[in-house]
Tab-separated table of C-alpha atoms and ligand atoms in Angstrom:
chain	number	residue	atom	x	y	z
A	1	UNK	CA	-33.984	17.680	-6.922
A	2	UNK	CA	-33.342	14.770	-4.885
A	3	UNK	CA	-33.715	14.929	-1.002
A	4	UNK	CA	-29.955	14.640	0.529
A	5	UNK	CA	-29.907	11.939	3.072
A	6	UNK	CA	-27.643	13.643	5.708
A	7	UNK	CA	-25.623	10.656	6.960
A	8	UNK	CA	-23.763	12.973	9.805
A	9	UNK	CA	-26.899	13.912	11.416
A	10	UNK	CA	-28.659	10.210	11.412
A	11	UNK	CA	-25.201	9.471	12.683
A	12	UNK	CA	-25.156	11.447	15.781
A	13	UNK	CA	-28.704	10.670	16.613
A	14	UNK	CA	-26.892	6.584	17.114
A	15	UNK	CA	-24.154	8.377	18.824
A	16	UNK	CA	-26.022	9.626	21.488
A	17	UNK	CA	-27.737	6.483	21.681
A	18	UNK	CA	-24.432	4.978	22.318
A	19	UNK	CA	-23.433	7.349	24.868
A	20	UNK	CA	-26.569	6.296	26.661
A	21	UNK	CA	-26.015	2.233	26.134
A	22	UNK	CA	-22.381	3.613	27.777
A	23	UNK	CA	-23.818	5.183	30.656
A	24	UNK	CA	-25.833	1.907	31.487
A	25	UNK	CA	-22.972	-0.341	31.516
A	26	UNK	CA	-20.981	2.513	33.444
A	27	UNK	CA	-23.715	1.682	36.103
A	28	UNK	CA	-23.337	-1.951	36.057
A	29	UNK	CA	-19.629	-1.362	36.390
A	30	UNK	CA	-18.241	-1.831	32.927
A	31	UNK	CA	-16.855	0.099	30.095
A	32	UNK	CA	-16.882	-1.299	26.913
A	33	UNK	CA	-13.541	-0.943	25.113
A	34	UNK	CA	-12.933	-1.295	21.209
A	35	UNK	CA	-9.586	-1.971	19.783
A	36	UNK	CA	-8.408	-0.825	16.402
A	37	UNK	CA	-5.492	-2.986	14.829
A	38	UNK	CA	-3.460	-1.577	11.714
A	39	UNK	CA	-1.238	-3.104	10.015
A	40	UNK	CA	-1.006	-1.445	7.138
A	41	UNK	CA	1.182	1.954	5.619
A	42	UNK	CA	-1.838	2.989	3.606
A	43	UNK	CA	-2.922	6.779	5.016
A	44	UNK	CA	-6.819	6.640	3.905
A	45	UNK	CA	-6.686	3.479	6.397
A	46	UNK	CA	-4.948	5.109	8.893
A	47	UNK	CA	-7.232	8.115	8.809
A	48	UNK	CA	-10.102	5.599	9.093
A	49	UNK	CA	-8.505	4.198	12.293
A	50	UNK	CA	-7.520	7.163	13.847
A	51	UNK	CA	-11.393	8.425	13.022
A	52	UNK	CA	-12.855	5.496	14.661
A	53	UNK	CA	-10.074	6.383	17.962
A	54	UNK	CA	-11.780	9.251	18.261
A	55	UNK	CA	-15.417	8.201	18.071
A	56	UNK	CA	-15.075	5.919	20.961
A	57	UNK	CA	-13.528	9.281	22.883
A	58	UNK	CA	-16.927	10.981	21.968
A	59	UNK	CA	-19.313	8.249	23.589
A	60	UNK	CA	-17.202	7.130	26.141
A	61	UNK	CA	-15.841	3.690	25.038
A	62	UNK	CA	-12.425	2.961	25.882
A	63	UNK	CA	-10.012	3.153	22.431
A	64	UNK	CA	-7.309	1.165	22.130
A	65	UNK	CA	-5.341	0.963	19.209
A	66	UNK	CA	-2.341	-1.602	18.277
A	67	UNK	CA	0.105	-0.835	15.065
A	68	UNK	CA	1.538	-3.497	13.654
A	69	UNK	CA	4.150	-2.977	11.317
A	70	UNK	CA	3.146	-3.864	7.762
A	71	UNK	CA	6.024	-5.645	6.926
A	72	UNK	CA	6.405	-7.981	10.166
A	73	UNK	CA	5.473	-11.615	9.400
A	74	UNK	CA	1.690	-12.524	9.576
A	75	UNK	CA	2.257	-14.408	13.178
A	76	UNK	CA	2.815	-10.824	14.428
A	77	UNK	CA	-0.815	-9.795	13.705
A	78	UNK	CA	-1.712	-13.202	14.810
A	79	UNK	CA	-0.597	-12.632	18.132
A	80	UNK	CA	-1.827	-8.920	18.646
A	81	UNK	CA	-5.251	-10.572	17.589
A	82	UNK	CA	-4.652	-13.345	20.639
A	83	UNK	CA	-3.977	-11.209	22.908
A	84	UNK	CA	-6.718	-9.131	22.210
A	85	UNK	CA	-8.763	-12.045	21.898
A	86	UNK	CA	-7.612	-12.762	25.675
A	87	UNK	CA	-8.592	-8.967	27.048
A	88	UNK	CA	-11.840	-8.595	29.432
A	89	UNK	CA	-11.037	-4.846	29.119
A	90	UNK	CA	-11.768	-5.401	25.143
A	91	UNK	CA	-14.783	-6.142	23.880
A	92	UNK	CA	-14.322	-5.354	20.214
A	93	UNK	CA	-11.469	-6.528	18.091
A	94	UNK	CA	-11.137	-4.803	14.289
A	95	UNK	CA	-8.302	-5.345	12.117
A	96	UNK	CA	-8.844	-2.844	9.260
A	97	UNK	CA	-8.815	-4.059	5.976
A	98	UNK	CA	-6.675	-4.541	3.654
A	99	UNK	CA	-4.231	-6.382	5.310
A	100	UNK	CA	-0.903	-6.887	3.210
A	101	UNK	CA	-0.744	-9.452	0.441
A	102	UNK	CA	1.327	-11.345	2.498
A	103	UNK	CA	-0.980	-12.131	5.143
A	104	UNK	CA	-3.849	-13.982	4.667
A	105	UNK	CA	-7.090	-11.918	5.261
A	106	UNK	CA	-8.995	-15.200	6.159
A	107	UNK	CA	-7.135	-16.599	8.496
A	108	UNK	CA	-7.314	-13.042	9.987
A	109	UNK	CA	-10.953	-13.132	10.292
A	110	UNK	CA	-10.863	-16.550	11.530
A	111	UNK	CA	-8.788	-15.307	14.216
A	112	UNK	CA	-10.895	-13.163	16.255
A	113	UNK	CA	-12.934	-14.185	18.705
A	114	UNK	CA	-16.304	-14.172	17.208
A	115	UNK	CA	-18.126	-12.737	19.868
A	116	UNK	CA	-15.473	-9.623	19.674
A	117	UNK	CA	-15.852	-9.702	15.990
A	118	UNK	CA	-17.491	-6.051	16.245
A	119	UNK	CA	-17.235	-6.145	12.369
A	120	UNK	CA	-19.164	-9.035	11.557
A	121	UNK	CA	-16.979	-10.634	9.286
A	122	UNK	CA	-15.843	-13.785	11.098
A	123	UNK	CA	-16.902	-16.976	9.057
A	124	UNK	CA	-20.030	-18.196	12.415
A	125	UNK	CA	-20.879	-14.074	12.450
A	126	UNK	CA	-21.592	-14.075	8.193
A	127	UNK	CA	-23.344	-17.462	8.455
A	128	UNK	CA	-25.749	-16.212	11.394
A	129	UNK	CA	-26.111	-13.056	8.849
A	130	UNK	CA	-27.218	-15.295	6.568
A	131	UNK	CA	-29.561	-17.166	8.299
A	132	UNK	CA	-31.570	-14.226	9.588
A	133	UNK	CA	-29.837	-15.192	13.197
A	134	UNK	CA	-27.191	-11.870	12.932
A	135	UNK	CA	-25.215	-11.505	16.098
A	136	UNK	CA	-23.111	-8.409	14.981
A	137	UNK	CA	-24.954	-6.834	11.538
A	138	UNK	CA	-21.225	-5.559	9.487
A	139	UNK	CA	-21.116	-1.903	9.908
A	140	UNK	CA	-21.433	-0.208	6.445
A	141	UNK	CA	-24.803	-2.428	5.255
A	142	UNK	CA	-25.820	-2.173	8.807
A	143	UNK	CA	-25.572	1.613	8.750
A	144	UNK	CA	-27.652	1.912	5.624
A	145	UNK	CA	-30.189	0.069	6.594
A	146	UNK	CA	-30.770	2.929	9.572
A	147	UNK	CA	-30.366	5.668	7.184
A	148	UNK	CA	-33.357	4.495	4.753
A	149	UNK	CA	-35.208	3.869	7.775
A	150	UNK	CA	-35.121	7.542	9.097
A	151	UNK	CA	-35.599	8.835	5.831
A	152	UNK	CA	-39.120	6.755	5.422
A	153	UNK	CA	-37.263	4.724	2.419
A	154	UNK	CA	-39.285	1.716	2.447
A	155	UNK	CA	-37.299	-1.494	1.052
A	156	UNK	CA	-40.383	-3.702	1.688
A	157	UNK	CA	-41.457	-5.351	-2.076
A	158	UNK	CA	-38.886	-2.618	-3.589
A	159	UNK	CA	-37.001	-3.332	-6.245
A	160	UNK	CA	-32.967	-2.894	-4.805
A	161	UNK	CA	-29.809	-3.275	-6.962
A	162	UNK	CA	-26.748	-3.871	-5.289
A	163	UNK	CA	-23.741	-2.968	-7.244
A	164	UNK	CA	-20.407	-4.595	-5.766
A	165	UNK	CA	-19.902	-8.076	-4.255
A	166	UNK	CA	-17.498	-7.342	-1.407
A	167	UNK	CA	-17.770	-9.318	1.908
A	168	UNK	CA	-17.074	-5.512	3.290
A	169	UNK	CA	-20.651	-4.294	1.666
A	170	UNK	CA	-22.170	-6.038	-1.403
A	171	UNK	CA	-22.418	-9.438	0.128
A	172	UNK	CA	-24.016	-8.451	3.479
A	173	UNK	CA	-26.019	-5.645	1.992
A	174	UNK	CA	-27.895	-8.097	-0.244
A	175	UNK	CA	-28.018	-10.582	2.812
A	176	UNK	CA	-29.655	-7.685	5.309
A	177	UNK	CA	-32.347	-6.552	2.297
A	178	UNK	CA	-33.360	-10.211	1.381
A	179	UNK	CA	-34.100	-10.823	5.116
A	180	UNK	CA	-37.838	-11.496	6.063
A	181	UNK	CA	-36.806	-8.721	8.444
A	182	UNK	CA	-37.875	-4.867	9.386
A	183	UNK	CA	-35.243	-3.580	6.529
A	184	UNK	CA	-35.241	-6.189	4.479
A	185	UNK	CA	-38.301	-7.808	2.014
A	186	UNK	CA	-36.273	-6.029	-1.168
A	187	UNK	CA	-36.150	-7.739	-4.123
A	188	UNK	CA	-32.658	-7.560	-4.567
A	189	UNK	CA	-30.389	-7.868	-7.467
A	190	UNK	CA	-26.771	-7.813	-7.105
A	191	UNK	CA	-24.725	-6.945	-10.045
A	192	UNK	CA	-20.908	-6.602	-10.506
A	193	UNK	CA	-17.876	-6.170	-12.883
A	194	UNK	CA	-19.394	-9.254	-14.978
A	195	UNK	CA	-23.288	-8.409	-15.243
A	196	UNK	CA	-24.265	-8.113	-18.781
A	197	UNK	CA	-26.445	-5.463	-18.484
A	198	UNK	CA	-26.333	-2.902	-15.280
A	199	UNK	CA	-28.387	-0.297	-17.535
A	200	UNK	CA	-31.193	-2.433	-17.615
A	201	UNK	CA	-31.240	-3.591	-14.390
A	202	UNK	CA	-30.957	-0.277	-12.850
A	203	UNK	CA	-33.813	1.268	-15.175
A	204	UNK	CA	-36.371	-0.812	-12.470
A	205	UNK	CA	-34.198	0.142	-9.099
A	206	UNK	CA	-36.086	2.080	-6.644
A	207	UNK	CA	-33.400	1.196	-4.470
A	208	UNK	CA	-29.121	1.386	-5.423
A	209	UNK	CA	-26.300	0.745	-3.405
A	210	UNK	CA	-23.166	2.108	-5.192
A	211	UNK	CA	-20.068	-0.194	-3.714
A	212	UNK	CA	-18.477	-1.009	-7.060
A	213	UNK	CA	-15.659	1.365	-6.228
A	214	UNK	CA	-15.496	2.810	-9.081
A	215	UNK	CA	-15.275	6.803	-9.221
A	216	UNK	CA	-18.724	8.240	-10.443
A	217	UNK	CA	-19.669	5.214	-12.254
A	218	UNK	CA	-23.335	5.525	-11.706
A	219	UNK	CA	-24.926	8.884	-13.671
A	220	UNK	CA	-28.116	10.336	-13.528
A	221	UNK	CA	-28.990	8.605	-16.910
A	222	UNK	CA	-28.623	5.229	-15.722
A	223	UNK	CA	-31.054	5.571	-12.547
A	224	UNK	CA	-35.295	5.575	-12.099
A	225	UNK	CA	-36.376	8.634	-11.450
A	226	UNK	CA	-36.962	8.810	-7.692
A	227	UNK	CA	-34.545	5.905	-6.872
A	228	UNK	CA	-32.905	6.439	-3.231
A	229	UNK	CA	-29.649	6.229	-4.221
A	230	UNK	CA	-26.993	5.062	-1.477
A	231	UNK	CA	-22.796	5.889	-2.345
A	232	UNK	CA	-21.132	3.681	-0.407
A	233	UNK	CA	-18.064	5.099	-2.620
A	234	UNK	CA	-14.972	7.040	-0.774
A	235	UNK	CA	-12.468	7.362	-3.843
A	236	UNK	CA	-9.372	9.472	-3.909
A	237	UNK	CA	-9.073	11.220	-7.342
A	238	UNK	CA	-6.423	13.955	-7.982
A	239	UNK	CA	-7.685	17.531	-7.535
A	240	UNK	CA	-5.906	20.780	-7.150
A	241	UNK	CA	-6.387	20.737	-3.589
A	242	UNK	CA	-4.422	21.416	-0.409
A	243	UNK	CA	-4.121	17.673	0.167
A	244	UNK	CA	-3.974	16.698	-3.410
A	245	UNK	CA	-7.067	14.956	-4.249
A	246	UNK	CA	-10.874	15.070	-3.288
A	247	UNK	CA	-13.138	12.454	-2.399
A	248	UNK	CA	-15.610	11.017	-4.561
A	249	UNK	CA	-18.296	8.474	-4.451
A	250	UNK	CA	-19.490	5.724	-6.624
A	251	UNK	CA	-21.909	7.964	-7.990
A	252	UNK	CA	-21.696	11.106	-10.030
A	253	UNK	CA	-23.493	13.224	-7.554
A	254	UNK	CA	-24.706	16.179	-9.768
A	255	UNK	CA	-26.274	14.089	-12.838
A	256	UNK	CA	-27.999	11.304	-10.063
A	257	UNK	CA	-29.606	14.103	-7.805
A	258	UNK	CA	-31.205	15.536	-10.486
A	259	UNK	CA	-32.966	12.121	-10.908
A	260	UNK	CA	-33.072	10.336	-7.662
A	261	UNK	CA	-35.744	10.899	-4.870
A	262	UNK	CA	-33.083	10.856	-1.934
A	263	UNK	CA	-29.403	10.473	-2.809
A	264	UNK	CA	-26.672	10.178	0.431
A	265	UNK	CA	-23.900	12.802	-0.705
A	266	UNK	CA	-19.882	12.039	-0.146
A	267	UNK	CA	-18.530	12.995	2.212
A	268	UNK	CA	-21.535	12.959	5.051
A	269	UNK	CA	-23.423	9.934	3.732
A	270	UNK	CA	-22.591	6.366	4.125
A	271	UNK	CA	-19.391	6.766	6.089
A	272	UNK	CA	-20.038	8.246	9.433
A	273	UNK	CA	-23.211	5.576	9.965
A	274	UNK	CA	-20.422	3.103	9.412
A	275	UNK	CA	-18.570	4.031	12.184
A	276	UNK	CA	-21.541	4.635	14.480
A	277	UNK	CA	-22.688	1.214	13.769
A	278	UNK	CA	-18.915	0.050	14.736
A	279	UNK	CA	-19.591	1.866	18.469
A	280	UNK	CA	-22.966	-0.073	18.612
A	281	UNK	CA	-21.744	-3.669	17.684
A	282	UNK	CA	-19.200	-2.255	20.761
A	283	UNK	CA	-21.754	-1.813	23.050
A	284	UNK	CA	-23.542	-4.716	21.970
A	285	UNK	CA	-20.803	-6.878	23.066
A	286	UNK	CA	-20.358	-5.422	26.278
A	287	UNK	CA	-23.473	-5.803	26.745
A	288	UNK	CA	-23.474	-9.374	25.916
A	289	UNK	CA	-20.295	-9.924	28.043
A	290	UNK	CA	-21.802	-8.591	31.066
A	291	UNK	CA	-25.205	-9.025	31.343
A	292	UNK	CA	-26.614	-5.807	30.807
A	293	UNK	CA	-29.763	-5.250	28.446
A	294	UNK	CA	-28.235	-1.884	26.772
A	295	UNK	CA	-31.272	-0.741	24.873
A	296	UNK	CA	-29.161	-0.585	21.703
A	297	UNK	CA	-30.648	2.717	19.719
B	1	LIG	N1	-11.812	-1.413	5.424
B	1	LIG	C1	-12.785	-0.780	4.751
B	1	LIG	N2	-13.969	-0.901	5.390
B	1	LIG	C2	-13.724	-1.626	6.499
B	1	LIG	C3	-14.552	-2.093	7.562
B	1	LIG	O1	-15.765	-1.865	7.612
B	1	LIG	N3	-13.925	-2.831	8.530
B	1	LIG	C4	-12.594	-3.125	8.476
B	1	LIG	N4	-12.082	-3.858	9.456
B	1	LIG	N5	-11.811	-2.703	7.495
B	1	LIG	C5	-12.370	-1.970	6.515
């Protein structure tokens, strides 16, 4: 049976780091503040938000948190963003995605400052990504990377499939493992809803990141035996539950760990190092802002 990569734990280890990186700029006089935008009626994205709110309570950074309602005309999120932008009390600015269909979700991104850009995902942040030069490594690819690391998963020469070409996760994930970097030095293959053949490309993976968003589309059949496999997958499916529904990943969990060497289960995987690496890019900034050499964990 596969070893289960215990993303809460790893996750807390960066908190407390964070709480430290806090207490350092408490000393120098600042407190790094993070603010959450929504503008959105969608309650999985509100739960994110309000998850992240309460993070930042845990390790000390000031949360702020702006609604904007989903129907208001784009210049309404424009201008939360600008003032924001304008904030020395705010070092992190995050609109969380999706934004309606009526609002352009470039222009959104263009908007933030970059060096507040706490996500990454500002147009100069992706191109330093890319050019081995990252300022602000996005959360979710960033937080993976530190969960192979402190489970000894080695991506140097391995073979790593990427499945899903977001800008949220496919794209920088592939970016991060091509890097001639501590992390990266994977072979990596990205596939997607168009790849001919995912069987065949996964037979060879020692490495997969699940972020096709696609409920339990990966089995246990499909992967190398031993593969670290990585759900980046949080899908809502009906269940007979209190709430409704149950979460599952991108991977059907019971076939893969039978197969895998080290598999990240869902819930407790992927999703709290995303928002751990969200309170480091925080602290980052601040640190960047004011000086201070945080010691970033
Ligand atoms: N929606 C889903 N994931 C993310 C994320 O990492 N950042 C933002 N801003 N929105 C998201």
């Amino acid at each position: 049976m596969a070893e289960v990569i215990d993303g809460e734990a790893v996750a807390a280890e960066v908190r407390s780091g964070i709480a430290d990186c806090v207490d350092t700029l408490a000393s120098a006089g600042a407190r790094p503040g993070l603010a959450t935008v929504l503008m959105s009626d969608d309650s999985a994205s509100e739960t994110y938000v309000s998850m992240k709110q309460r993070d930042c309570e845990e390790v000390g950074i000031e949360g702020i948190h702006v609604d904007v309602d989903a129907d208001a005309p784009a210049t309404a999120l424009f201008d939360t963003i600008d003032d924001l932008n304008a904030r020395a009390d705010v070092h992190g600015v995050l609109v969380q995605l999706p934004v309606p269909e009526h609002v352009d979700r470039r222009a959104v991104l263009r908007r933030i400052d970059p060096e507040k850009d706490v996500d990454g995902f500002h147009p100069e942040n992706v191109g330093r990504l890319v050019a081995g030069d990252a300022r602000y490594k996005p959360c979710t690819p960033h937080g993976i990377q530190k969960l192979l690391a402190a489970y000894d998963i080695d991506t140097e020469g391995a073979d790593a499939v990427v499945i899903g070409r977001s800008d949220i996760v496919g794209k920088p994930m592939a970016n991060l493992l091509i890097q001639k970097a501590p992390g990266g030095n994977a072979t990596t293959t990205v596939c997607h809803s168009r790849t001919a053949d995912l069987e065949a490309k996964l037979a060879d993976a020692d490495i997969v990141v699940a972020a096709a968003g696609v409920p339990e589309f990966v089995d246990g059949s499909m992967l190398k035996p031993g593969a670290a496999v990585i759900d980046v997958g949080i899908n809502r499916v009906d269940a007979d539950t209190e709430k409704g529904y149950e979460l599952v990943g991108d991977v059907d969990y019971d076939s893969a760990s039978e197969v895998a060497g080290a598999i990240t289960p869902v819930p407790g995987g992927v999703g709290p190092m995303t928002r751990a690496m969200l309170l480091y890019n925080t602290v980052k900034s601040a640190g960047r802002r004011h000086g201070v050499d945080v010691t970033l964990p």
